[in-house]
Short mmCIF file of C-alpha atoms in Angstrom, two decimals:
data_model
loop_
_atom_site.label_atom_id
_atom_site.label_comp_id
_atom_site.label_asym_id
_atom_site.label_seq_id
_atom_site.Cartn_x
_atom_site.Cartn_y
_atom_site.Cartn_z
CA UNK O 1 0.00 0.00 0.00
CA UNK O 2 1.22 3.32 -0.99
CA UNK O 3 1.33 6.39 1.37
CA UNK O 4 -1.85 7.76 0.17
CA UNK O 5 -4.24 5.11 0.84
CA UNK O 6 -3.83 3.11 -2.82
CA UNK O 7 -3.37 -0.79 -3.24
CA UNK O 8 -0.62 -1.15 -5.58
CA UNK O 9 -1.79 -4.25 -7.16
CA UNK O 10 -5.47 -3.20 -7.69
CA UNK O 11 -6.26 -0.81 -10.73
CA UNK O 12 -9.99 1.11 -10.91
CA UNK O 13 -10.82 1.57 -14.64
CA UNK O 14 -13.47 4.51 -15.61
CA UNK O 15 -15.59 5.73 -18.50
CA UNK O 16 -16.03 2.01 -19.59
CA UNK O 17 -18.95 1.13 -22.30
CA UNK O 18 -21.81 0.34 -20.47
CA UNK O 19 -22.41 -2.59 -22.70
CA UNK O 20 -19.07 -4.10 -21.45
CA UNK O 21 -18.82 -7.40 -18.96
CA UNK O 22 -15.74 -8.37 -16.91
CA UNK O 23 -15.10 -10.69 -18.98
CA UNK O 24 -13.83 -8.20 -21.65
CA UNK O 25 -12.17 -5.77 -19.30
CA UNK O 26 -10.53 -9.14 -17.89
CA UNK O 27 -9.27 -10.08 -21.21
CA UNK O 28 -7.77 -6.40 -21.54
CA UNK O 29 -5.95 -6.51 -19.07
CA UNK O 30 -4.71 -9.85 -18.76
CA UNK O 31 -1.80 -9.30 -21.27
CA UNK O 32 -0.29 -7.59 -18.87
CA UNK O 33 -0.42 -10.11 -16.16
CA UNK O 34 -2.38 -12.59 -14.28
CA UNK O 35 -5.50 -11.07 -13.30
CA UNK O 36 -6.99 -12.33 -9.68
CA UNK O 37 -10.07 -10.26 -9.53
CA UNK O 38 -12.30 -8.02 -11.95
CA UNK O 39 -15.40 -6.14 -10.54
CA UNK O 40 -18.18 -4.13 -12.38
CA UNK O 41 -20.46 -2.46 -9.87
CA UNK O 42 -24.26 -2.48 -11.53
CA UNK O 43 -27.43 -0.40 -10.50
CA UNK O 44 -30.69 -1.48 -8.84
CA UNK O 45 -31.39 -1.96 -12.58
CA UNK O 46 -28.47 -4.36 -13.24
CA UNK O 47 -26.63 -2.18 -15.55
CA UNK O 48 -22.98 -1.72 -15.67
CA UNK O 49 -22.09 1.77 -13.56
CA UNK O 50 -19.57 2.50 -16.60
CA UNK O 51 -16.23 1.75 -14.01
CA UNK O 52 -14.58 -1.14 -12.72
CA UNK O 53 -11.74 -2.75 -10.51
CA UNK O 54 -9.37 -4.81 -11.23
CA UNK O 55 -6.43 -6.80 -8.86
CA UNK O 56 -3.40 -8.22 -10.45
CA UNK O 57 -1.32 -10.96 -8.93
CA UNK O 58 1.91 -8.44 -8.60
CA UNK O 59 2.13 -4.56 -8.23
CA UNK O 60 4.83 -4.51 -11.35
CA UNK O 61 1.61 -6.37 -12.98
CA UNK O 62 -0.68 -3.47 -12.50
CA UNK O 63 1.54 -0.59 -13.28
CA UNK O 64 2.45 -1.77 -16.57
CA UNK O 65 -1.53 -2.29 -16.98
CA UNK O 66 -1.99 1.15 -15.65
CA UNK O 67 1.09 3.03 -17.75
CA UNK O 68 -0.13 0.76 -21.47
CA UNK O 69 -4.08 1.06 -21.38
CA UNK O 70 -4.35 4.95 -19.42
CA UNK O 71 -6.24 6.67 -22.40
CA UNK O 72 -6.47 3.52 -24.68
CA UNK O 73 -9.49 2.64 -26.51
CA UNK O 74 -11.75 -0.25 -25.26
CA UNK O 75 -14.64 -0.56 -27.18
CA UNK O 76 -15.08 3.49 -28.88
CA UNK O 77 -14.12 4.81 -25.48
CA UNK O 78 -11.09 5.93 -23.90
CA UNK O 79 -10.39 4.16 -20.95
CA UNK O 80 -8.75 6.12 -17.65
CA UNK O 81 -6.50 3.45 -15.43
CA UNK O 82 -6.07 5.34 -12.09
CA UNK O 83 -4.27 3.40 -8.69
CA UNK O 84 -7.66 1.96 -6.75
CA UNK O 85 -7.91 3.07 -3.04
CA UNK O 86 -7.86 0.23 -0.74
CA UNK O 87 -10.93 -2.20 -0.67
CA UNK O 88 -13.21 -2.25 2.23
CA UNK O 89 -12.75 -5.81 2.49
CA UNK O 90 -8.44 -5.00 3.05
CA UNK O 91 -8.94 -2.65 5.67
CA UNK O 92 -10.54 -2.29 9.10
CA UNK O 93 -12.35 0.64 7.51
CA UNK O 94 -15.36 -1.64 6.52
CA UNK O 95 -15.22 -3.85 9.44
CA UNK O 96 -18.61 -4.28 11.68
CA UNK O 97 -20.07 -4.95 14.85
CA UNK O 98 -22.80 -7.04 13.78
CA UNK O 99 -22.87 -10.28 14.89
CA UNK O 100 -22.52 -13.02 12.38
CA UNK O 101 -21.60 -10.65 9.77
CA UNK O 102 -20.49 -12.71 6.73
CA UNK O 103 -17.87 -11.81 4.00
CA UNK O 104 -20.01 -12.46 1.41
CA UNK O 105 -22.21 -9.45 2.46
CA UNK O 106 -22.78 -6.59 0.31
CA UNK O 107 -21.96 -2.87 1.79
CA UNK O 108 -25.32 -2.14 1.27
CA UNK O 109 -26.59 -5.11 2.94
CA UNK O 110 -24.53 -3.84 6.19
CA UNK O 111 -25.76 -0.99 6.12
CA UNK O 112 -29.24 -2.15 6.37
CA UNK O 113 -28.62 -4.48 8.84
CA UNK O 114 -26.91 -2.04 11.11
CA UNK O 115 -29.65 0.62 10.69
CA UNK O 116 -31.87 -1.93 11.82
CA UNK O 117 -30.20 -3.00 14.69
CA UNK O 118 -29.91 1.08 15.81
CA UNK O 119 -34.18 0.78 15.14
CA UNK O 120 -33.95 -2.08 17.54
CA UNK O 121 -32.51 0.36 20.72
CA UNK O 122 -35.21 3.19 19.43
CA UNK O 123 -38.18 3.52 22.51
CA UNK O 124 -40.07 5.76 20.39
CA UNK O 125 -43.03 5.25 18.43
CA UNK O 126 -45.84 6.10 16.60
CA UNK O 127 -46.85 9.59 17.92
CA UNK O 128 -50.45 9.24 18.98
CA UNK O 129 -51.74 12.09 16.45
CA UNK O 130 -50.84 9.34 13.38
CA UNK O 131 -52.81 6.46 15.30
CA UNK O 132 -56.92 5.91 15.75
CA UNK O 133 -58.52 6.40 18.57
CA UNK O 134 -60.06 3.22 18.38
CA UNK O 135 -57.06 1.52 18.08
#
């Protein structure tokens, strides 16, 4: 990990086609090493977000990735190949509480779950203007 907070081995690729799968960017990059991981974050609508990560095996891997493809085409769009920050998952940054939190967990999923467990602690509740009289 570099001073300012960036995995060495793990790239984060923008203004990618939104018609493109990790397969492809995979393939693109694999030239320049063995690939361990490729990620394209989608929408609630399952659509590519247009970015992605990838991890190479070594950091010599990813910088001559990084210093070939910067400003490349891939697919009618130029790509930009920036250092990623570090994960969440290679940090204690994303690290929770909950009990029986599992890896395989989603950030958004955590999230959830910890806003629920907050909702758990909360004494207050419906204010009695909002409920029936009758009720």
């Amino acid at each position: 990990e570099d001073d300012d907070g960036c995995a060495r081995d793990r790239l984060f690729v923008r203004n990618l086609p939104f018609a493109a799968t990790e397969e492809e960017v995979k393939e693109a990059f694999e030239a320049f090493g063995e690939v361990v991981e490729c990620h394209i974050p989608v929408d609630d609508t399952k659509r590519n977000k247009g970015y992605a990560f990838v991890r190479f095996s070594s950091s010599n891997d990813a910088l001559t990735a990084r210093n070939a493809l910067d400003g490349s085409d891939f697919q009618g769009r130029l790509m930009h190949v920036i250092p990623a920050k570090k994960g969440r998952e290679e940090g204690t940054a994303g690290a929770s509480d909950i009990p029986g939190d599992g890896g395989d967990m989603t950030y958004k999923k955590k999230q959830e779950l910890a806003r629920q467990k907050g909702a758990e602690n909360v004494a207050a509740g419906w204010s009695s203007s909002f409920v029936r009289g009758d009720a």
